[in-house]
Amino acid sequence: MSKKKVAFICVHNSCRSQIAEALGKHLASDVFESYSAGTETKPQINQDAVRIMKELYGIDMEKTQYSKLISDIPAPDIAISMGCNVGCPFIGRAFDDNWGLEDPTGSEDQVFVEIIREIEKRILQLKQSLICPDSTCKCNGWFRVGLF
């Protein structure tokens, strides 16, 4: 069985979705493939996100990631909106989930850390829900989180 392709989508693909792609690859690559994309692009990934991800996880997002459009990634099995506070991206299909995360761009480091930690928690929940999709399963103490 091939791994599911999970796309993390936001408008500019420069911060939250990039963090999710990096953490998905770091924490869940054994269960699903992670991609990020947007309906628009930015010339570079948010530099505060890049710096803080290096500090927290040793991940250099600029080595393997760049801002890309939805048309630049494989068709996802699961599409997750990072949050529509900046604008809701249209991807030609419904999202499987909306994580509703605030964009930390322009905020203090602590706000970035809070968003990053929330993304980490949701990546791990998604991973667990794909390992054990039975809604009554309590694998490793995890409970299904209402995805899909």
C-alpha positions as a printed Julia matrix, in Angstrom:
148×3 Matrix{Float64}:
   0.0    0.0    0.0
   1.41   3.39  -0.95
   1.58   6.26   1.48
  -1.1    8.95   1.39
  -0.1   12.29  -0.07
  -0.99  15.11   2.36
  -1.01  18.7    1.13
  -0.85  21.6    3.57
  -2.34  24.61   1.82
  -2.39  28.32   2.53
  -2.49  31.33   0.25
   1.2   32.28   0.01
   2.9   28.99   0.94
   5.54  30.85   2.89
   4.98  30.11   6.6
   2.38  27.78   8.19
   2.13  25.37   5.27
   5.93  25.26   4.96
   6.23  24.48   8.67
   3.65  21.7    8.28
   5.5   20.2    5.3
   8.79  20.24   7.21
   7.28  18.73  10.37
   5.34  16.17   8.34
   8.55  15.02   6.68
  10.39  15.05  10.02
   7.75  13.34  12.18
   5.53  11.3    9.86
   7.37  10.38   6.66
   6.97   6.72   7.59
   3.17   7.11   7.29
   2.47   9.86   4.73
   4.16  12.11   2.17
   4.05  15.82   3.0
   3.67  18.66   0.54
   2.88  22.32   0.91
   1.5   24.72  -1.65
  -0.44  27.92  -2.11
  -2.6   29.76  -4.56
   0.15  32.38  -4.73
   3.86  32.22  -3.97
   6.41  34.35  -2.15
  10.05  34.78  -3.2
  11.22  33.0   -0.04
   9.99  31.11   2.99
   9.25  33.29   6.03
  12.68  33.91   7.55
  11.42  33.87  11.15
   9.88  30.44  10.53
  13.14  29.25   8.96
  15.18  30.49  11.92
  12.87  29.09  14.61
  12.49  25.69  12.91
  16.31  25.45  12.85
  16.46  26.34  16.54
  13.68  23.95  17.65
  14.24  20.94  15.38
  17.48  21.47  13.48
  15.44  21.55  10.26
  16.64  23.88   7.49
  13.48  24.36   5.42
  15.36  26.34   2.78
  17.49  23.31   1.85
  14.6   21.21   0.55
  11.58  23.51   0.33
  10.45  26.55  -1.63
   7.21  28.46  -2.15
   5.13  26.61  -4.74
   1.69  26.55  -6.3
  -0.89  23.8   -5.94
  -0.24  22.85  -9.56
   3.43  22.15  -8.62
   2.66  19.24  -6.27
   1.11  15.8   -6.82
  -2.66  15.51  -6.43
  -3.2   15.06  -2.7
  -5.19  12.32  -1.04
  -5.71  14.65   1.91
  -5.83  18.45   1.62
  -5.56  20.53   4.78
  -6.13  24.28   4.91
  -3.85  25.94   7.42
  -6.44  28.62   8.16
  -8.41  31.17   6.26
  -7.58  34.28   8.27
  -5.41  35.52   5.38
  -7.81  34.27   2.72
  -9.25  30.89   1.83
  -7.34  29.28  -1.02
  -9.39  27.63  -3.75
  -7.86  24.32  -4.83
 -10.61  22.9   -7.03
 -11.94  20.55  -4.36
 -13.09  20.61  -0.76
 -10.55  20.53   2.03
 -10.49  17.45   4.23
  -9.76  19.62   7.26
  -9.15  23.26   8.18
  -6.67  23.67  10.98
  -7.7   27.32  11.47
  -4.24  28.5   12.53
  -3.4   32.18  12.74
  -0.6   33.4   10.49
   2.31  34.33  12.8
   4.02  36.51  10.19
   5.19  39.74  11.8
   4.67  38.39  15.33
   7.11  37.8   18.16
   9.01  34.52  18.34
   6.75  33.14  21.07
   3.76  33.34  18.71
   5.72  31.39  16.09
   6.68  28.78  18.68
   3.03  28.36  19.73
   1.9   27.91  16.11
   4.78  25.51  15.4
   3.94  23.42  18.47
   0.26  23.32  17.44
   1.25  22.18  13.94
   3.49  19.5   15.5
   0.58  18.26  17.63
  -1.75  18.1   14.62
   0.85  16.33  12.46
   1.18  13.66  15.13
  -2.61  13.37  15.44
  -2.95  13.02  11.67
  -0.22  10.39  11.64
  -1.96   8.43  14.36
  -5.35   8.7   12.63
  -3.83   7.22   9.47
  -2.14   4.41  11.38
  -5.36   3.49  13.15
  -8.4    4.93  11.34
 -10.91   3.08  13.54
 -12.73   5.78  15.48
 -12.84   3.59  18.59
  -9.14   2.75  18.51
  -7.0    4.0   21.37
  -3.6    3.14  19.92
  -0.78   4.32  22.15
  -3.25   6.38  24.13
  -4.21   8.53  21.12
  -7.81   9.16  20.17
  -9.05   9.86  16.67
  -9.25  13.62  16.23
 -12.28  14.07  13.99
 -10.46  14.24  10.67
 -12.43  13.41   7.53
